[in-house]
């Protein structure tokens, strides 16, 4: 009898959890719509640096949601939901415009010579939409940003999922001098034999590989191989999730050009990012370079 009632109790508990989960998702969805209308989103900017001299090369724009009731909600939680509901397209439009406006304002303030690149994440839904290119043209025209200052990040699965259509779209983006990055490389089912068919400029090595590098030689060899593959295909390499100097030393020895991670900086508010740009224009202290 005890076992049975325990079992039943557990079942009810599980049901309750599922119910609460569904409720939470439904609520989140309507709050997501609300957030878009009430400007609860904000972009943070994480520096990407040249490993050779730790010079600032640009930023990745990362969305943040500050919900008045729930507080901070991670994009890991709401981006997948936004994708499922199609809201990602409207959110993505906002991100694109906001990131370009911010870049333009920094170019005005610090001069285009700083040559900062703005990396923007693009979801597969955005690529599928027929009007992506028109929207981009409009944003570039409205903000006055040149395509060559923009990098669009797409994941491997987006790339592999859609074949020829994606290749055509990506070529149109390249025709505007927009650079293209593969995000989280190594995380998905990468079809290595396919990679050369896509007009990609930058390969971003997934954080998991960078993290594992300190665990032993075979992990280092994996990163070495990815880096060599990228270079063979004329791509530059960005290591994601760099957290230690030891990782930097290994990455440099492997010929990886760029790094992004907490060692250099967490994602920053626009104001903090602006201070970082200003500081990067000062001569580099000798100590920081050793
Ligand atoms: P992602 O594009 O791969 O972005 C990098 C993520 O790694 C960011 O998480 C960043 O804060 C985190 N990160 C950076 N350095 C380190 C590090 O040293 N250690 C660790 N543990 N993490 C680090 P975040 O900001 O939470 O974003 C998560 C994901 O959400 C992004 O992964 C991206 O897939 C998605 N995302 C964020 N903003 C947008 C957006 O505007 N549009 C779309 N479609 N997706 C977005
Ligand atoms: Mg990204
Ligand atoms: Mg990434
Ligand atoms: Mg990611």
GROMACS .gro file of C-alpha atoms and ligand atoms in nm:
model
  339
    1UNK     CA    1   0.000   0.000   0.000
    2UNK     CA    2   0.278   0.236   0.087
    3UNK     CA    3   0.459   0.179  -0.240
    4UNK     CA    4   0.143   0.239  -0.434
    5UNK     CA    5   0.052   0.559  -0.262
    6UNK     CA    6   0.410   0.681  -0.291
    7UNK     CA    7   0.402   0.604  -0.659
    8UNK     CA    8   0.075   0.784  -0.700
    9UNK     CA    9   0.206   1.075  -0.502
   10UNK     CA   10   0.504   1.098  -0.732
   11UNK     CA   11   0.283   1.088  -1.040
   12UNK     CA   12   0.075   1.374  -0.910
   13UNK     CA   13   0.391   1.567  -0.832
   14UNK     CA   14   0.522   1.511  -1.183
   15UNK     CA   15   0.191   1.623  -1.332
   16UNK     CA   16   0.200   1.931  -1.117
   17UNK     CA   17   0.550   2.008  -1.241
   18UNK     CA   18   0.447   1.971  -1.603
   19UNK     CA   19   0.148   2.191  -1.544
   20UNK     CA   20   0.359   2.457  -1.381
   21UNK     CA   21   0.613   2.435  -1.660
   22UNK     CA   22   0.343   2.481  -1.925
   23UNK     CA   23   0.193   2.767  -1.732
   24UNK     CA   24   0.532   2.932  -1.699
   25UNK     CA   25   0.593   2.903  -2.072
   26UNK     CA   26   0.252   3.045  -2.163
   27UNK     CA   27   0.306   3.333  -1.925
   28UNK     CA   28   0.656   3.390  -2.057
   29UNK     CA   29   0.525   3.405  -2.411
   30UNK     CA   30   0.278   3.680  -2.340
   31UNK     CA   31   0.534   3.861  -2.128
   32UNK     CA   32   0.778   3.837  -2.418
   33UNK     CA   33   0.530   4.018  -2.643
   34UNK     CA   34   0.479   4.275  -2.374
   35UNK     CA   35   0.854   4.316  -2.330
   36UNK     CA   36   0.899   4.399  -2.696
   37UNK     CA   37   0.634   4.669  -2.682
   38UNK     CA   38   0.760   4.816  -2.358
   39UNK     CA   39   1.133   4.819  -2.429
   40UNK     CA   40   1.236   4.576  -2.159
   41UNK     CA   41   1.519   4.444  -2.373
   42UNK     CA   42   1.868   4.578  -2.362
   43UNK     CA   43   2.182   4.489  -2.551
   44UNK     CA   44   2.505   4.409  -2.371
   45UNK     CA   45   2.833   4.406  -2.556
   46UNK     CA   46   3.113   4.157  -2.497
   47UNK     CA   47   3.460   4.252  -2.620
   48UNK     CA   48   3.638   4.033  -2.875
   49UNK     CA   49   4.013   4.082  -2.864
   50UNK     CA   50   4.310   4.010  -3.085
   51UNK     CA   51   4.512   3.752  -2.888
   52UNK     CA   52   4.842   3.881  -3.022
   53UNK     CA   53   4.825   4.211  -2.833
   54UNK     CA   54   4.487   4.204  -2.652
   55UNK     CA   55   4.366   4.487  -2.869
   56UNK     CA   56   3.991   4.539  -2.885
   57UNK     CA   57   3.864   4.424  -3.222
   58UNK     CA   58   3.493   4.452  -3.164
   59UNK     CA   59   3.194   4.335  -2.965
   60UNK     CA   60   2.930   4.067  -2.971
   61UNK     CA   61   2.585   4.208  -2.901
   62UNK     CA   62   2.400   3.991  -2.649
   63UNK     CA   63   2.039   4.051  -2.558
   64UNK     CA   64   1.926   4.099  -2.198
   65UNK     CA   65   1.572   4.098  -2.065
   66UNK     CA   66   1.495   4.288  -1.749
   67UNK     CA   67   1.143   4.193  -1.654
   68UNK     CA   68   0.989   4.419  -1.388
   69UNK     CA   69   0.830   4.124  -1.208
   70UNK     CA   70   1.074   3.840  -1.263
   71UNK     CA   71   1.398   4.032  -1.278
   72UNK     CA   72   1.673   3.930  -1.514
   73UNK     CA   73   1.590   3.647  -1.756
   74UNK     CA   74   1.870   3.478  -1.947
   75UNK     CA   75   1.857   3.459  -2.328
   76UNK     CA   76   1.924   3.087  -2.288
   77UNK     CA   77   1.575   3.070  -2.140
   78UNK     CA   78   1.377   3.303  -2.364
   79UNK     CA   79   1.548   3.283  -2.706
   80UNK     CA   80   1.436   2.921  -2.765
   81UNK     CA   81   1.082   3.021  -2.668
   82UNK     CA   82   1.099   3.323  -2.895
   83UNK     CA   83   1.206   3.089  -3.173
   84UNK     CA   84   0.918   2.847  -3.109
   85UNK     CA   85   0.662   3.127  -3.112
   86UNK     CA   86   0.811   3.314  -3.409
   87UNK     CA   87   0.862   3.621  -3.191
   88UNK     CA   88   1.233   3.590  -3.260
   89UNK     CA   89   1.183   3.768  -3.591
   90UNK     CA   90   1.050   4.084  -3.426
   91UNK     CA   91   1.307   4.058  -3.147
   92UNK     CA   92   1.581   3.999  -3.403
   93UNK     CA   93   1.473   4.309  -3.596
   94UNK     CA   94   1.506   4.511  -3.280
   95UNK     CA   95   1.851   4.366  -3.202
   96UNK     CA   96   1.976   4.441  -3.551
   97UNK     CA   97   1.864   4.803  -3.544
   98UNK     CA   98   1.980   4.865  -3.188
   99UNK     CA   99   2.326   4.712  -3.245
  100UNK     CA  100   2.377   4.911  -3.566
  101UNK     CA  101   2.264   5.235  -3.405
  102UNK     CA  102   2.503   5.177  -3.117
  103UNK     CA  103   2.790   5.101  -3.351
  104UNK     CA  104   2.719   5.416  -3.551
  105UNK     CA  105   2.717   5.625  -3.239
  106UNK     CA  106   3.057   5.481  -3.135
  107UNK     CA  107   3.192   5.541  -3.484
  108UNK     CA  108   3.078   5.902  -3.458
  109UNK     CA  109   3.231   5.939  -3.115
  110UNK     CA  110   3.562   5.759  -3.166
  111UNK     CA  111   3.608   5.770  -3.542
  112UNK     CA  112   3.556   5.493  -3.793
  113UNK     CA  113   3.932   5.435  -3.786
  114UNK     CA  114   3.886   5.235  -3.466
  115UNK     CA  115   3.748   4.979  -3.711
  116UNK     CA  116   3.529   4.814  -3.451
  117UNK     CA  117   3.326   4.515  -3.568
  118UNK     CA  118   2.980   4.446  -3.430
  119UNK     CA  119   2.882   4.080  -3.413
  120UNK     CA  120   2.511   4.009  -3.411
  121UNK     CA  121   2.344   3.672  -3.353
  122UNK     CA  122   2.096   3.562  -3.617
  123UNK     CA  123   1.849   3.282  -3.556
  124UNK     CA  124   1.756   3.035  -3.829
  125UNK     CA  125   1.403   3.181  -3.842
  126UNK     CA  126   1.544   3.516  -3.943
  127UNK     CA  127   1.743   3.359  -4.224
  128UNK     CA  128   1.440   3.169  -4.349
  129UNK     CA  129   1.238   3.488  -4.385
  130UNK     CA  130   1.224   3.614  -4.741
  131UNK     CA  131   1.271   3.977  -4.643
  132UNK     CA  132   1.592   3.941  -4.439
  133UNK     CA  133   1.808   4.113  -4.701
  134UNK     CA  134   1.561   4.400  -4.748
  135UNK     CA  135   1.547   4.452  -4.375
  136UNK     CA  136   1.923   4.457  -4.350
  137UNK     CA  137   1.955   4.704  -4.634
  138UNK     CA  138   1.704   4.926  -4.462
  139UNK     CA  139   1.884   4.912  -4.126
  140UNK     CA  140   2.221   4.985  -4.287
  141UNK     CA  141   2.072   5.277  -4.480
  142UNK     CA  142   1.887   5.417  -4.179
  143UNK     CA  143   2.182   5.392  -3.942
  144UNK     CA  144   2.452   5.477  -4.195
  145UNK     CA  145   2.658   5.174  -4.096
  146UNK     CA  146   2.872   5.009  -4.361
  147UNK     CA  147   2.820   4.636  -4.412
  148UNK     CA  148   3.188   4.563  -4.352
  149UNK     CA  149   3.156   4.664  -3.987
  150UNK     CA  150   2.889   4.400  -3.926
  151UNK     CA  151   2.937   4.031  -3.851
  152UNK     CA  152   2.639   3.802  -3.843
  153UNK     CA  153   2.669   3.491  -3.628
  154UNK     CA  154   2.481   3.181  -3.729
  155UNK     CA  155   2.502   2.839  -3.576
  156UNK     CA  156   2.621   2.528  -3.748
  157UNK     CA  157   2.278   2.370  -3.740
  158UNK     CA  158   2.126   2.669  -3.919
  159UNK     CA  159   2.392   2.631  -4.181
  160UNK     CA  160   2.349   2.258  -4.228
  161UNK     CA  161   1.969   2.253  -4.207
  162UNK     CA  162   1.888   2.461  -4.507
  163UNK     CA  163   2.139   2.386  -4.777
  164UNK     CA  164   2.115   2.577  -5.102
  165UNK     CA  165   1.872   2.841  -4.979
  166UNK     CA  166   2.111   2.939  -4.705
  167UNK     CA  167   2.407   2.952  -4.941
  168UNK     CA  168   2.215   3.194  -5.167
  169UNK     CA  169   2.117   3.416  -4.874
  170UNK     CA  170   2.464   3.417  -4.730
  171UNK     CA  171   2.609   3.516  -5.065
  172UNK     CA  172   2.372   3.812  -5.077
  173UNK     CA  173   2.497   3.917  -4.735
  174UNK     CA  174   2.858   3.881  -4.847
  175UNK     CA  175   2.779   4.097  -5.148
  176UNK     CA  176   2.713   4.375  -4.896
  177UNK     CA  177   3.053   4.311  -4.736
  178UNK     CA  178   2.885   4.180  -4.425
  179UNK     CA  179   3.106   3.920  -4.258
  180UNK     CA  180   2.968   3.586  -4.153
  181UNK     CA  181   3.063   3.379  -3.849
  182UNK     CA  182   2.979   3.025  -3.752
  183UNK     CA  183   2.881   3.035  -3.386
  184UNK     CA  184   2.945   2.757  -3.132
  185UNK     CA  185   3.142   2.554  -3.383
  186UNK     CA  186   3.180   2.192  -3.280
  187UNK     CA  187   2.863   2.184  -3.075
  188UNK     CA  188   2.632   2.062  -3.349
  189UNK     CA  189   2.659   1.794  -3.608
  190UNK     CA  190   2.923   1.957  -3.820
  191UNK     CA  191   2.952   1.823  -4.164
  192UNK     CA  192   3.314   1.908  -4.225
  193UNK     CA  193   3.297   1.809  -4.589
  194UNK     CA  194   3.026   2.071  -4.634
  195UNK     CA  195   3.195   2.362  -4.470
  196UNK     CA  196   3.386   2.491  -4.770
  197UNK     CA  197   3.061   2.545  -4.960
  198UNK     CA  198   2.948   2.826  -4.733
  199UNK     CA  199   3.088   3.179  -4.772
  200UNK     CA  200   3.196   3.203  -4.407
  201UNK     CA  201   3.467   3.439  -4.280
  202UNK     CA  202   3.500   3.351  -3.914
  203UNK     CA  203   3.475   3.033  -3.715
  204UNK     CA  204   3.395   3.063  -3.345
  205UNK     CA  205   3.514   2.762  -3.148
  206UNK     CA  206   3.258   2.655  -2.893
  207UNK     CA  207   3.332   2.729  -2.530
  208UNK     CA  208   3.325   2.360  -2.439
  209UNK     CA  209   3.638   2.290  -2.647
  210UNK     CA  210   3.822   2.585  -2.502
  211UNK     CA  211   3.732   2.469  -2.153
  212UNK     CA  212   3.849   2.112  -2.215
  213UNK     CA  213   4.184   2.219  -2.356
  214UNK     CA  214   4.337   2.217  -2.009
  215UNK     CA  215   4.232   1.856  -1.954
  216UNK     CA  216   4.484   1.705  -2.189
  217UNK     CA  217   4.654   1.674  -2.517
  218UNK     CA  218   4.377   1.523  -2.724
  219UNK     CA  219   4.155   1.824  -2.654
  220UNK     CA  220   4.433   2.058  -2.757
  221UNK     CA  221   4.473   1.858  -3.076
  222UNK     CA  222   4.101   1.896  -3.150
  223UNK     CA  223   4.126   2.273  -3.121
  224UNK     CA  224   4.444   2.268  -3.328
  225UNK     CA  225   4.265   2.070  -3.599
  226UNK     CA  226   3.962   2.302  -3.601
  227UNK     CA  227   4.194   2.604  -3.625
  228UNK     CA  228   4.390   2.450  -3.912
  229UNK     CA  229   4.070   2.358  -4.093
  230UNK     CA  230   3.942   2.714  -4.057
  231UNK     CA  231   4.266   2.863  -4.185
  232UNK     CA  232   4.269   2.622  -4.479
  233UNK     CA  233   3.924   2.755  -4.568
  234UNK     CA  234   4.044   3.115  -4.529
  235UNK     CA  235   3.850   3.175  -4.212
  236UNK     CA  236   3.970   3.353  -3.899
  237UNK     CA  237   3.921   3.187  -3.563
  238UNK     CA  238   3.763   3.323  -3.246
  239UNK     CA  239   3.787   3.117  -2.928
  240UNK     CA  240   3.475   3.151  -2.715
  241UNK     CA  241   3.461   3.132  -2.337
  242UNK     CA  242   3.826   3.213  -2.267
  243UNK     CA  243   3.860   3.224  -1.890
  244UNK     CA  244   4.229   3.167  -1.809
  245UNK     CA  245   4.569   3.291  -1.919
  246UNK     CA  246   4.672   2.928  -1.966
  247UNK     CA  247   4.400   2.893  -2.233
  248UNK     CA  248   4.528   3.209  -2.403
  249UNK     CA  249   4.881   3.070  -2.413
  250UNK     CA  250   4.763   2.745  -2.572
  251UNK     CA  251   4.535   2.925  -2.818
  252UNK     CA  252   4.813   3.156  -2.930
  253UNK     CA  253   5.044   2.860  -2.984
  254UNK     CA  254   4.775   2.702  -3.202
  255UNK     CA  255   4.749   3.015  -3.416
  256UNK     CA  256   4.403   3.118  -3.301
  257UNK     CA  257   4.365   3.491  -3.374
  258UNK     CA  258   4.083   3.615  -3.154
  259UNK     CA  259   3.944   3.550  -2.808
  260UNK     CA  260   3.625   3.627  -2.624
  261UNK     CA  261   3.553   3.542  -2.264
  262UNK     CA  262   3.542   3.641  -1.900
  263UNK     CA  263   3.923   3.665  -1.883
  264UNK     CA  264   3.903   3.972  -2.105
  265UNK     CA  265   3.561   4.098  -2.010
  266UNK     CA  266   3.207   3.997  -1.926
  267UNK     CA  267   2.936   4.134  -2.153
  268UNK     CA  268   2.906   4.506  -2.076
  269UNK     CA  269   2.629   4.762  -2.074
  270UNK     CA  270   2.656   5.017  -2.355
  271UNK     CA  271   2.803   5.273  -2.116
  272UNK     CA  272   3.066   5.034  -1.982
  273UNK     CA  273   3.149   4.919  -2.336
  274UNK     CA  274   3.200   5.281  -2.436
  275UNK     CA  275   3.450   5.325  -2.152
  276UNK     CA  276   3.629   5.013  -2.273
  277UNK     CA  277   3.662   5.160  -2.621
  278UNK     CA  278   3.794   5.486  -2.480
  279UNK     CA  279   4.048   5.296  -2.269
  280UNK     CA  280   4.152   5.081  -2.565
  281UNK     CA  281   4.250   5.393  -2.756
  282UNK     CA  282   4.505   5.482  -2.487
  283UNK     CA  283   4.856   5.340  -2.524
  284UNK     CA  284   4.868   4.983  -2.389
  285UNK     CA  285   5.043   4.969  -2.051
  286UNK     CA  286   5.365   4.767  -2.077
  287UNK     CA  287   5.258   4.547  -1.787
  288UNK     CA  288   4.941   4.427  -1.959
  289UNK     CA  289   5.135   4.303  -2.256
  290UNK     CA  290   5.383   4.082  -2.073
  291LIG     P1  291   2.642   3.284  -2.795
  291LIG     O1  292   2.603   3.360  -2.916
  291LIG     O2  293   2.733   3.168  -2.814
  291LIG     O3  294   2.705   3.391  -2.694
  291LIG     C1  295   2.809   3.363  -2.605
  291LIG     C2  296   2.756   3.332  -2.468
  291LIG     O4  297   2.865   3.290  -2.386
  291LIG     C3  298   2.697   3.453  -2.397
  291LIG     O5  299   2.592   3.406  -2.313
  291LIG     C4  300   2.814   3.502  -2.313
  291LIG     O6  301   2.775   3.580  -2.202
  291LIG     C5  302   2.872   3.371  -2.270
  291LIG     N1  303   3.014   3.383  -2.235
  291LIG     C6  304   3.105   3.467  -2.284
  291LIG     N2  305   3.226   3.447  -2.231
  291LIG     C7  306   3.212   3.345  -2.143
  291LIG     C8  307   3.304   3.279  -2.055
  291LIG     O7  308   3.424   3.309  -2.047
  291LIG     N3  309   3.253   3.176  -1.980
  291LIG     C9  310   3.122   3.140  -1.986
  291LIG     N4  311   3.080   3.040  -1.907
  291LIG     N5  312   3.033   3.202  -2.068
  291LIG    C10  313   3.077   3.304  -2.146
  291LIG     P2  314   2.451   3.479  -2.309
  291LIG     O8  315   2.468   3.627  -2.322
  291LIG     O9  316   2.378   3.427  -2.190
  291LIG    O10  317   2.380   3.430  -2.442
  291LIG    C11  318   2.348   3.295  -2.458
  291LIG    C12  319   2.304   3.265  -2.598
  291LIG    O11  320   2.180   3.329  -2.627
  291LIG    C13  321   2.399   3.316  -2.707
  291LIG    O12  322   2.510   3.228  -2.720
  291LIG    C14  323   2.308   3.315  -2.827
  291LIG    O13  324   2.296   3.186  -2.879
  291LIG    C15  325   2.176   3.357  -2.765
  291LIG     N6  326   2.158   3.502  -2.786
  291LIG    C16  327   2.200   3.606  -2.712
  291LIG     N7  328   2.162   3.723  -2.767
  291LIG    C17  329   2.095   3.693  -2.881
  291LIG    C18  330   2.030   3.771  -2.985
  291LIG    O14  331   2.032   3.895  -2.984
  291LIG     N8  332   1.969   3.700  -3.087
  291LIG    C19  333   1.971   3.563  -3.091
  291LIG     N9  334   1.910   3.503  -3.193
  291LIG    N10  335   2.032   3.489  -2.996
  291LIG    C20  336   2.092   3.551  -2.893
  292LIG    MG1  337   2.701   3.433  -3.071
  293LIG    MG1  338   2.875   3.129  -2.931
  294LIG    MG1  339   2.585   2.967  -2.768
   0.00000   0.00000   0.00000
